[in-house]
XYZ file of C-alpha atoms in Angstrom:
313
model
C -0.236 -0.193 -0.023
C 1.568 3.424 -0.779
C 2.317 5.706 2.087
C 2.016 9.687 1.497
C 5.660 11.189 1.129
C 6.295 15.063 1.639
C 8.951 14.571 -1.345
C 6.223 13.999 -4.206
C 3.637 16.551 -2.778
C 2.435 19.137 -4.941
C 0.683 22.361 -5.215
C -0.907 24.103 -7.934
C -2.550 27.859 -7.889
C -5.549 30.189 -10.010
C -7.148 32.690 -8.728
C -10.674 32.920 -8.868
C -13.388 35.436 -10.903
C -16.188 34.290 -8.076
C -14.729 33.803 -4.190
C -14.917 30.279 -3.066
C -15.612 28.881 -6.644
C -12.583 26.867 -8.319
C -11.558 27.704 -11.501
C -12.197 25.140 -13.649
C -8.481 25.630 -15.397
C -5.737 28.384 -15.303
C -4.500 26.748 -12.886
C -0.190 27.230 -12.020
C 2.434 24.612 -10.397
C 3.338 26.925 -7.205
C 6.307 25.812 -5.628
C 7.584 25.477 -1.804
C 8.650 24.345 0.790
C 5.804 23.236 3.343
C 2.208 24.075 4.195
C 0.047 23.526 7.001
C -3.073 24.664 5.344
C -5.649 22.380 5.949
C -9.515 22.217 7.745
C -10.310 21.651 10.868
C -13.458 21.015 13.353
C -13.323 20.863 16.766
C -15.743 18.989 19.358
C -17.234 20.634 21.878
C -17.829 18.875 24.941
C -21.632 18.569 26.312
C -22.168 20.259 29.565
C -25.638 18.794 30.814
C -26.132 16.972 33.678
C -28.319 14.689 34.570
C -27.064 11.922 32.654
C -24.477 9.894 35.222
C -20.465 10.367 35.379
C -19.776 9.629 32.020
C -20.644 12.384 29.555
C -23.015 12.487 26.202
C -21.625 12.701 22.887
C -19.546 15.614 21.799
C -21.398 18.379 19.472
C -18.881 19.397 16.457
C -18.060 23.164 15.970
C -17.298 26.430 13.507
C -14.996 24.713 11.042
C -11.448 26.490 10.356
C -9.998 26.562 7.255
C -6.587 28.552 7.309
C -2.566 27.275 7.500
C 0.963 28.411 6.481
C 3.186 28.499 3.155
C 6.230 28.490 2.979
C 7.431 29.796 -0.458
C 11.224 30.246 -1.725
C 11.866 33.898 -2.919
C 11.814 34.048 -6.699
C 11.890 35.605 -10.106
C 8.165 34.342 -11.420
C 6.594 32.392 -8.821
C 6.115 34.802 -6.349
C 4.675 37.199 -8.084
C 1.735 35.813 -7.512
C 2.012 35.829 -3.966
C 2.481 39.740 -4.347
C -0.500 39.768 -6.156
C -2.639 38.101 -3.620
C -0.839 39.935 -0.913
C -1.333 43.668 -2.450
C -4.304 43.100 -5.283
C -3.553 43.183 -9.108
C 0.169 45.032 -10.432
C 0.866 47.992 -12.577
C 2.817 45.919 -15.649
C 4.649 48.304 -17.603
C 7.322 47.281 -20.234
C 6.363 46.726 -24.596
C 8.168 43.180 -24.537
C 10.314 40.975 -21.890
C 11.530 41.376 -19.673
C 8.194 43.135 -17.721
C 8.429 45.389 -14.731
C 5.324 44.410 -12.470
C 4.324 46.880 -9.678
C 2.750 45.631 -6.042
C 1.804 48.714 -4.032
C -0.093 49.019 -1.026
C -3.631 50.220 0.312
C -5.173 47.794 -2.396
C -8.960 47.382 -0.433
C -10.044 44.449 -2.702
C -7.673 41.924 -2.725
C -7.584 37.823 -5.262
C -8.939 34.837 -3.979
C -7.381 32.249 -4.543
C -7.819 28.420 -5.321
C -4.993 26.004 -3.780
C -4.660 22.425 -4.375
C -2.410 20.336 -2.741
C -1.979 16.581 -3.667
C -0.193 13.146 -2.683
C -1.266 11.372 -5.580
C -0.239 7.992 -4.249
C -2.726 7.685 -1.880
C -4.804 9.355 -3.651
C -6.373 12.715 -1.897
C -5.984 15.774 -2.919
C -7.754 18.693 -1.185
C -8.568 21.967 -2.848
C -8.729 24.829 -0.761
C -11.545 27.630 -2.083
C -11.039 31.275 -1.086
C -7.575 31.578 0.624
C -6.618 35.196 0.592
C -3.206 36.324 2.313
C -3.616 37.447 5.749
C -0.036 37.948 5.972
C 3.638 37.929 4.161
C 7.411 37.536 5.768
C 10.872 36.665 5.268
C 13.872 37.341 6.546
C 17.147 38.691 5.534
C 20.393 37.070 6.928
C 24.016 36.082 5.556
C 23.409 32.294 5.334
C 21.113 30.155 3.892
C 17.652 29.652 1.854
C 15.304 32.612 1.156
C 11.991 31.178 1.263
C 8.869 33.370 2.878
C 6.011 32.516 4.900
C 2.466 33.729 3.010
C -0.469 33.333 5.713
C -3.557 32.257 4.501
C -7.462 32.488 5.420
C -9.670 29.528 3.225
C -13.327 29.599 3.278
C -13.257 25.665 3.171
C -11.941 22.557 2.161
C -12.956 19.898 -0.315
C -11.390 16.525 -0.683
C -11.015 14.080 -3.480
C -9.031 11.164 -5.263
C -8.661 13.212 -8.492
C -6.752 16.454 -8.875
C -9.336 19.379 -9.584
C -6.406 20.731 -11.036
C -6.453 19.106 -13.831
C -2.526 19.922 -15.478
C -0.996 23.022 -14.759
C 0.873 25.257 -16.139
C 4.523 25.137 -14.464
C 6.570 28.011 -14.518
C 11.150 28.280 -15.019
C 12.293 28.200 -11.357
C 14.512 31.453 -10.313
C 15.385 31.450 -6.960
C 16.513 34.561 -6.009
C 19.547 33.968 -2.491
C 20.602 36.383 0.722
C 23.833 36.218 -1.414
C 21.602 38.576 -4.324
C 20.586 40.890 -1.549
C 20.886 44.346 -0.379
C 19.638 47.275 1.750
C 19.660 50.773 1.125
C 18.230 53.523 3.071
C 17.377 56.643 1.116
C 18.943 55.170 -1.830
C 21.878 54.756 -0.232
C 23.580 51.338 1.051
C 23.144 50.215 4.444
C 25.977 49.337 6.030
C 26.781 46.794 8.753
C 22.841 44.975 8.752
C 23.231 41.351 10.638
C 19.967 39.986 10.017
C 16.675 42.120 8.788
C 13.108 40.598 9.160
C 9.923 42.452 7.552
C 6.085 41.611 7.643
C 3.313 42.461 5.877
C -0.231 42.021 7.295
C -3.514 42.467 6.018
C -4.923 41.944 8.940
C -8.345 40.003 7.589
C -11.602 39.903 9.086
C -12.991 36.968 8.967
C -17.166 37.247 7.901
C -18.688 34.668 10.622
C -21.721 34.567 9.599
C -24.460 31.398 9.927
C -24.370 28.782 7.131
C -25.163 25.600 7.226
C -21.706 23.805 5.585
C -20.077 26.641 8.588
C -17.450 28.519 6.064
C -17.245 32.060 6.264
C -18.726 34.495 3.705
C -15.094 35.920 3.026
C -12.123 37.384 4.446
C -12.366 41.029 4.304
C -8.931 42.632 4.437
C -9.067 45.611 7.675
C -5.853 48.550 8.671
C -2.974 47.005 6.868
C 0.593 47.052 9.191
C 4.092 45.977 8.209
C 6.598 46.030 11.114
C 9.792 43.892 11.253
C 12.924 44.262 12.676
C 16.681 45.518 11.883
C 19.812 44.094 13.536
C 23.134 46.143 13.175
C 26.387 46.072 14.473
C 26.677 49.492 16.400
C 29.283 51.385 14.166
C 27.882 54.774 13.992
C 24.824 57.264 15.399
C 23.151 57.286 12.299
C 19.797 55.342 13.173
C 20.264 56.350 16.279
C 19.977 59.775 15.894
C 16.683 59.076 13.450
C 14.803 56.985 16.644
C 15.306 60.188 19.040
C 14.381 62.770 15.757
C 11.269 60.443 15.362
C 12.002 61.499 11.323
C 11.326 58.410 8.883
C 12.599 57.101 6.586
C 12.775 55.373 3.287
C 14.438 50.883 3.482
C 14.757 49.118 0.015
C 15.757 45.551 0.296
C 16.536 44.040 -2.924
C 17.632 41.124 -4.638
C 19.200 40.889 -8.147
C 20.664 37.391 -10.209
C 23.058 37.587 -12.863
C 20.537 37.375 -16.456
C 18.545 40.525 -14.527
C 15.264 39.168 -12.852
C 15.324 41.514 -9.901
C 12.679 41.473 -6.604
C 13.234 45.180 -5.077
C 10.588 45.346 -2.016
C 10.353 49.231 -0.689
C 9.206 50.955 2.677
C 8.806 54.235 1.861
C 8.259 55.678 5.738
C 10.249 53.569 8.408
C 9.988 55.073 12.037
C 12.679 53.489 14.046
C 12.164 53.277 17.687
C 14.828 54.305 20.460
C 17.175 50.706 21.102
C 19.204 50.022 23.836
C 22.574 49.737 23.634
C 23.652 46.914 26.076
C 27.589 45.566 25.870
C 26.520 42.022 27.003
C 30.605 41.217 26.797
C 34.110 41.321 24.633
C 32.499 40.656 21.655
C 30.992 43.383 19.140
C 28.172 45.782 20.337
C 25.057 45.186 18.441
C 21.504 47.266 18.394
C 18.103 46.062 17.057
C 15.420 48.217 16.198
C 11.600 47.149 15.806
C 10.542 49.080 13.057
C 7.084 50.314 11.929
C 5.714 51.577 8.590
C 3.590 54.900 7.988
C 1.664 56.121 4.751
C 4.653 58.226 3.182
C 2.690 61.760 1.655
C 5.715 61.482 -0.564
C 4.359 58.397 -2.102
C 0.877 58.021 -1.145
C 1.158 54.609 0.635
C 3.156 52.904 2.476
C 4.991 49.640 0.644
C 5.931 48.688 -3.486
C 6.895 45.746 -4.169
C 9.160 45.934 -7.905
C 8.558 42.305 -9.768
C 10.811 42.276 -12.936
C 10.759 38.673 -14.580
C 9.536 37.419 -18.213
C 6.197 36.984 -17.188
C 3.657 39.250 -19.140
C 0.414 38.971 -17.149
C -0.048 38.263 -13.160
């Protein structure tokens, strides 16, 4: 008997025309490292008395479908997750390479249908009505460059055959940490040890009463963009900014030798005043838990720019 193995798992994604309705075609095979996307329905213990010490049968509670997907930050497939986070991009170019600009602030986010498959069982789980709640990643010197997408779904449908058909495949061109650079107000920001970026749509689940126990949707509320920068304490530039309370623009960029690039620009970063500790004979480091806000000059909080050979997302 065949047993499920993660090495044979697969994932396909397509954007929906109608929320909660998987499209019949248009799926794309997505690279991923792991996923906790799933549906669960807890049981409620009976509170009734008068039937002895043994409890009565439990009652089913509401269905919850959500989870995380860990994906590589690459030149092509990552654009689908950026579209899920920010909405449709503005695409420029008469021919490849194309420049896709994703901007924060949109009140309309697309929903997706995501199928995870284990063909050896066989088990194919279709999650419809998936809306991206949070997208986060880390910037560091070693290791693999991946992002975590947190999703809220409407429901799960299990089948023995794939509902995604034969999904289209993309060329995998991964960015690495060694392709990365960080700049502040257009100049390279030195002495950075590590950084974290978290963009959250702060979805509001519409939990109306339905016979199937599913939600009616997930609406975005006030977005949040936060993170952390850890630097070797070499000068007082960032500390002075924190004390003065002035914002700065910080960009995180990755460029491949073949020309593909990804740039994430936070237009107004506010830094808290950090505690500078001398904990021993080694180098002194400072940690800034930063927050972003809407910048008056750009009328938005952040911009993600992806340059690749994909014409339309």
